Tab-separated table of C-alpha atoms and ligand atoms in Angstrom:
chain	number	residue	atom	x	y	z
A	1	MET	CA	26.286	67.820	-106.959
A	2	LYS	CA	23.519	69.858	-105.822
A	3	VAL	CA	23.375	70.330	-102.226
A	4	ILE	CA	20.319	71.846	-100.741
A	5	ILE	CA	20.504	72.719	-96.991
A	6	ALA	CA	16.891	71.953	-95.544
A	7	GLU	CA	16.024	73.841	-92.499
A	8	ASN	CA	14.268	70.901	-90.779
A	9	TYR	CA	12.414	67.265	-92.025
A	10	GLU	CA	9.463	69.331	-93.122
A	11	ASP	CA	11.122	71.789	-95.647
A	12	GLY	CA	13.206	68.907	-96.856
A	13	ALA	CA	10.220	66.901	-98.216
A	14	ARG	CA	8.804	70.066	-99.488
A	15	LYS	CA	11.629	70.992	-101.305
A	16	ALA	CA	12.500	67.242	-102.466
A	17	ALA	CA	8.415	67.176	-103.680
A	18	ASP	CA	9.346	70.350	-105.420
A	19	LEU	CA	11.250	68.539	-107.591
A	20	ILE	CA	9.473	65.267	-108.219
A	21	GLU	CA	7.051	68.030	-109.236
A	22	GLN	CA	8.831	70.123	-111.464
A	23	ILE	CA	9.549	66.923	-113.740
A	24	VAL	CA	6.144	64.946	-113.168
A	25	ARG	CA	4.027	68.518	-114.985
A	26	GLU	CA	7.438	69.091	-117.605
A	27	LYS	CA	6.834	65.407	-118.675
A	28	PRO	CA	3.360	63.553	-117.291
A	29	ASP	CA	4.616	60.542	-118.570
A	30	CYS	CA	7.430	60.494	-116.889
A	31	THR	CA	9.552	56.661	-114.460
A	32	LEU	CA	9.879	57.698	-111.219
A	33	GLY	CA	12.282	55.893	-109.450
A	34	LEU	CA	11.374	55.241	-105.944
A	35	ALA	CA	12.730	54.272	-102.481
A	36	THR	CA	11.344	53.101	-99.469
A	37	GLY	CA	12.321	54.190	-95.830
A	38	SER	CA	11.429	56.528	-93.462
A	39	SER	CA	13.356	59.867	-95.515
A	40	PRO	CA	11.874	59.964	-98.306
A	41	VAL	CA	7.863	59.463	-96.276
A	42	GLY	CA	7.995	63.275	-95.518
A	43	MET	CA	7.576	63.974	-99.624
A	44	TYR	CA	5.668	60.891	-100.073
A	45	GLN	CA	2.793	62.775	-98.476
A	46	GLU	CA	3.469	66.296	-99.715
A	47	LEU	CA	3.698	65.060	-102.913
A	48	ALA	CA	-0.353	63.117	-102.225
A	49	ARG	CA	-1.439	66.575	-100.879
A	50	ARG	CA	-0.639	68.465	-104.064
A	51	CYS	CA	-2.302	65.622	-105.929
A	52	ARG	CA	-5.442	66.420	-103.463
A	53	GLU	CA	-5.475	69.724	-103.957
A	54	GLU	CA	-3.150	70.706	-106.299
A	55	GLY	CA	-4.229	68.868	-108.798
A	56	LEU	CA	-0.316	67.361	-109.603
A	57	ASP	CA	-1.181	64.874	-111.762
A	58	PHE	CA	0.313	61.420	-111.572
A	59	SER	CA	-2.077	59.030	-114.368
A	60	ARG	CA	0.267	58.867	-117.027
A	61	VAL	CA	3.785	58.480	-114.764
A	62	HIS	CA	5.459	55.306	-113.971
A	63	SER	CA	7.243	54.114	-110.816
A	64	VAL	CA	9.864	51.468	-110.455
A	65	ASN	CA	10.983	51.009	-106.505
A	66	LEU	CA	14.516	50.333	-105.555
A	67	ASP	CA	14.147	47.696	-103.844
A	68	GLU	CA	12.514	44.090	-101.755
A	69	TYR	CA	12.850	42.055	-99.310
A	70	VAL	CA	13.491	38.579	-100.162
A	71	GLY	CA	10.872	36.589	-98.158
A	72	LEU	CA	8.499	38.949	-97.175
A	73	ASP	CA	4.965	39.117	-99.724
A	74	GLY	CA	3.539	42.014	-100.946
A	75	THR	CA	0.537	41.990	-98.369
A	76	HIS	CA	2.926	41.803	-95.403
A	77	ASP	CA	3.025	45.283	-94.028
A	78	GLN	CA	6.962	45.232	-93.550
A	79	SER	CA	7.249	44.794	-97.309
A	80	TYR	CA	8.340	47.893	-99.078
A	81	ARG	CA	5.746	46.984	-102.328
A	82	TYR	CA	2.581	47.546	-98.852
A	83	PHE	CA	5.146	50.721	-97.858
A	84	MET	CA	4.665	51.675	-101.030
A	85	ASN	CA	0.905	51.243	-101.538
A	86	THR	CA	0.129	52.657	-97.981
A	87	ASN	CA	2.597	55.402	-98.111
A	88	LEU	CA	2.116	56.954	-101.723
A	89	PHE	CA	0.065	54.835	-104.294
A	90	ASP	CA	-2.970	54.443	-102.205
A	91	HIS	CA	-3.204	58.869	-101.595
A	92	ILE	CA	-2.414	59.482	-105.861
A	93	ASN	CA	-3.772	58.789	-108.597
A	94	ILE	CA	-1.115	56.934	-110.028
A	95	ASP	CA	-2.667	53.658	-112.005
A	96	LYS	CA	-1.172	50.527	-109.664
A	97	ASN	CA	-0.163	48.472	-112.194
A	98	HIS	CA	2.210	51.351	-113.941
A	99	THR	CA	4.228	50.855	-110.190
A	100	TYR	CA	6.414	47.927	-109.978
A	101	VAL	CA	8.213	46.635	-106.478
A	102	ALA	CA	10.474	43.646	-107.241
A	103	LYS	CA	8.211	40.539	-105.670
A	104	GLY	CA	9.979	39.245	-102.588
A	105	THR	CA	8.237	35.613	-102.707
A	106	GLY	CA	8.029	32.407	-104.968
A	107	ASP	CA	10.971	32.188	-107.075
A	108	ILE	CA	13.819	34.421	-106.505
A	109	GLU	CA	15.829	33.659	-109.776
A	110	ALA	CA	12.559	34.440	-111.514
A	111	ASN	CA	12.270	37.406	-109.777
A	112	LEU	CA	15.306	39.343	-110.088
A	113	LYS	CA	14.976	38.140	-114.002
A	114	GLU	CA	11.837	39.782	-114.062
A	115	PHE	CA	13.072	42.969	-112.146
A	116	ASN	CA	16.266	42.878	-114.863
A	117	GLU	CA	14.244	43.277	-117.970
A	118	ILE	CA	11.987	45.660	-116.718
A	119	LEU	CA	15.031	48.098	-115.658
A	120	ASP	CA	16.566	46.772	-119.344
A	121	ARG	CA	13.947	48.569	-120.726
A	122	THR	CA	12.985	51.456	-118.634
A	123	ASP	CA	14.577	54.753	-118.429
A	124	ILE	CA	14.120	56.358	-114.522
A	125	ASP	CA	13.536	60.307	-114.995
A	126	ILE	CA	14.706	60.465	-111.469
A	127	GLN	CA	15.622	57.967	-108.612
A	128	VAL	CA	14.585	59.084	-105.626
A	129	LEU	CA	17.434	58.232	-103.173
A	130	GLY	CA	17.329	57.613	-98.873
A	131	VAL	CA	20.746	56.403	-97.575
A	132	GLY	CA	21.500	53.262	-95.338
A	133	PRO	CA	23.835	54.451	-91.682
A	134	ASP	CA	26.804	52.726	-93.583
A	135	GLY	CA	25.997	54.263	-96.765
A	136	HIS	CA	24.195	51.589	-98.592
A	137	LEU	CA	21.738	52.375	-101.410
A	138	GLY	CA	18.828	50.597	-101.604
A	139	PHE	CA	19.854	47.318	-100.374
A	140	ASN	CA	24.080	47.659	-102.372
A	141	GLU	CA	25.585	46.934	-99.253
A	142	PRO	CA	29.145	48.220	-98.744
A	143	GLY	CA	31.995	46.174	-100.037
A	144	ASP	CA	34.923	45.348	-102.780
A	145	THR	CA	33.036	45.093	-105.318
A	146	LEU	CA	29.077	46.802	-106.371
A	147	TYR	CA	27.502	45.376	-108.906
A	148	ASP	CA	25.426	47.053	-112.219
A	149	GLY	CA	22.250	44.888	-112.895
A	150	ALA	CA	19.657	43.993	-110.103
A	151	HIS	CA	20.855	41.155	-107.760
A	152	GLU	CA	20.261	39.582	-103.927
A	153	GLU	CA	22.649	40.878	-101.081
A	154	THR	CA	22.519	39.498	-98.002
A	155	LEU	CA	21.776	42.189	-95.088
A	156	GLU	CA	25.265	43.759	-93.149
A	157	ASP	CA	24.286	43.379	-89.031
A	158	SER	CA	24.215	47.264	-89.086
A	159	THR	CA	21.522	46.965	-92.004
A	160	ILE	CA	19.863	44.741	-90.075
A	161	GLU	CA	19.964	46.896	-86.646
A	162	ALA	CA	18.900	50.124	-87.963
A	163	ASN	CA	15.710	48.641	-90.162
A	164	LYS	CA	14.707	46.389	-86.867
A	165	ARG	CA	12.491	49.382	-85.839
A	166	PHE	CA	10.195	48.760	-87.964
A	167	PHE	CA	9.714	44.729	-86.641
A	168	ALA	CA	8.692	43.412	-83.670
A	169	SER	CA	12.433	42.032	-83.097
A	170	LYS	CA	16.109	41.435	-85.170
A	171	GLU	CA	14.964	38.429	-85.727
A	172	ASP	CA	12.248	39.312	-88.448
A	173	VAL	CA	13.982	41.185	-90.458
A	174	PRO	CA	15.068	39.748	-93.125
A	175	THR	CA	18.178	38.647	-94.115
A	176	ARG	CA	18.054	39.333	-97.784
A	177	ALA	CA	16.863	41.455	-100.436
A	178	LEU	CA	16.550	42.523	-103.957
A	179	THR	CA	17.664	45.465	-104.909
A	180	MET	CA	18.342	47.371	-108.189
A	181	GLY	CA	22.339	47.440	-109.253
A	182	MET	CA	24.949	50.420	-108.718
A	183	GLY	CA	24.020	50.766	-112.134
A	184	ASN	CA	21.276	50.780	-112.579
A	185	ILE	CA	20.831	53.657	-110.338
A	186	MET	CA	23.861	55.297	-112.091
A	187	ARG	CA	21.690	55.450	-115.340
A	188	ALA	CA	18.706	57.551	-113.689
A	189	ARG	CA	18.726	60.872	-115.413
A	190	ARG	CA	18.369	62.847	-112.095
A	191	LEU	CA	19.327	61.280	-108.405
A	192	LEU	CA	17.285	63.020	-106.095
A	193	MET	CA	19.258	61.289	-102.238
A	194	ILE	CA	16.915	62.542	-99.215
A	195	ILE	CA	20.021	62.472	-95.165
A	196	SER	CA	17.508	62.744	-92.793
A	197	GLY	CA	18.260	60.931	-89.347
A	198	ASN	CA	21.740	59.882	-87.445
A	199	LYS	CA	23.897	59.300	-91.084
A	200	GLN	CA	26.640	61.146	-90.060
A	201	GLU	CA	29.292	58.966	-91.216
A	202	ALA	CA	27.586	58.236	-95.068
A	203	ALA	CA	26.505	62.172	-94.585
A	204	THR	CA	30.463	63.402	-94.188
A	205	LYS	CA	31.749	60.763	-96.971
A	206	LEU	CA	29.144	62.019	-99.119
A	207	LEU	CA	29.902	65.822	-98.897
A	208	ILE	CA	33.276	66.320	-97.650
A	209	GLY	CA	36.097	64.402	-99.023
A	210	ASN	CA	36.518	63.059	-102.936
A	211	LYS	CA	36.727	59.435	-102.678
A	212	ILE	CA	34.798	57.532	-104.612
A	213	ASP	CA	34.174	54.318	-101.916
A	214	PRO	CA	32.544	50.581	-103.296
A	215	HIS	CA	32.687	50.499	-99.123
A	216	CYS	CA	30.647	53.358	-98.643
A	217	PRO	CA	28.215	53.496	-101.806
A	218	CYS	CA	26.685	56.791	-101.835
A	219	THR	CA	29.700	57.817	-102.514
A	220	PHE	CA	29.371	56.638	-106.412
A	221	MET	CA	26.696	59.592	-106.439
A	222	ARG	CA	29.183	62.030	-106.615
A	223	MET	CA	29.989	60.767	-110.103
A	224	HIS	CA	26.390	61.536	-111.389
A	225	ARG	CA	26.244	64.382	-114.105
A	226	ASP	CA	22.544	65.077	-112.545
A	227	ALA	CA	22.200	64.417	-108.505
A	228	THR	CA	20.767	66.490	-105.666
A	229	VAL	CA	21.017	66.120	-101.894
A	230	VAL	CA	18.658	67.141	-99.463
A	231	ILE	CA	19.713	67.178	-95.812
A	232	GLU	CA	18.746	69.130	-93.128
A	233	ARG	CA	20.818	72.177	-91.323
A	234	LYS	CA	21.650	70.581	-88.448
A	235	LEU	CA	23.380	67.103	-90.066
A	236	ALA	CA	25.038	69.458	-92.227
A	237	GLU	CA	26.847	71.002	-89.457
A	238	GLU	CA	27.664	68.273	-87.730
A	239	ILE	CA	29.657	67.315	-90.336
A	240	GLY	CA	30.503	70.714	-90.763
A	241	TYR	CA	30.123	70.795	-94.225
A	242	ARG	CA	30.346	74.493	-95.454
A	243	GLY	CA	29.221	74.473	-98.973
B	1	GLP	C1	16.670	50.941	-95.785
B	1	GLP	C2	15.986	50.769	-97.265
B	1	GLP	C3	16.928	51.622	-98.528
B	1	GLP	C4	17.373	53.526	-97.203
B	1	GLP	C5	17.588	52.704	-96.344
B	1	GLP	C6	17.606	53.596	-94.826
B	1	GLP	O1	17.857	50.038	-95.843
B	1	GLP	N1	16.534	49.829	-98.447
B	1	GLP	O2	17.145	51.929	-99.770
B	1	GLP	O3	17.673	54.261	-97.725
B	1	GLP	O4	17.055	51.585	-95.774
B	1	GLP	O5	16.279	54.555	-94.533
B	1	GLP	P1	15.725	55.439	-93.863
B	1	GLP	O6	15.210	56.770	-94.561
B	1	GLP	O7	14.630	55.006	-92.648
B	1	GLP	O8	16.915	55.777	-92.104
């Protein structure tokens, strides 16, 4: 695993954007696996700036997102479809018909089938990841068993706690979500994780030690042959990571 130490959030955003830019320039028709959450927002802003000011071209790029809440329509301001539109897609020259975020309302079984069919025929060039405080990836929550393909998850209380800051109250946070499975994530050609915020426990398990632990799904990243982690210096120092 390659670990990049960033001086601060903005520096991390630029360094992560460098990797995405390199892939988009080398392969203009690449497929990006994208993530939501506050960690990648700065990178999305930087990519939008490079599109606007430096001609970084997304016109042939496709994307697929990690996850979506069950119960929120794509027009809901806390849905991940809405997040992607407002944080990235509306600001770059990507064709929205080439972007896929699973649907969280309607026939959930049918939505999952569609999600899996799309993942089965998609070769993700790079998967962007944040990490939950409990080590979840997408919405793959800690447990004795992790899943290969896209599936529905019941969210841990700690996940609902962590995500309630985006909602009016904790009761408004959906309790279920559709997510890519760990297999889908691990089959991406490259992984790019941005660790930001209070993620001491997950960062320690990921970066220090040698365990692959289903009770901390992000540790599976250690097994990927082309994984990059961007972490802020402050957090790296807090957990005693020395490289
Ligand atoms: C949600 C998303 C995850 C994301 C996590 C961390 O739970 N499903 O994919 O990694 O939030 O979010 P943040 O970057 O805001 O800490």
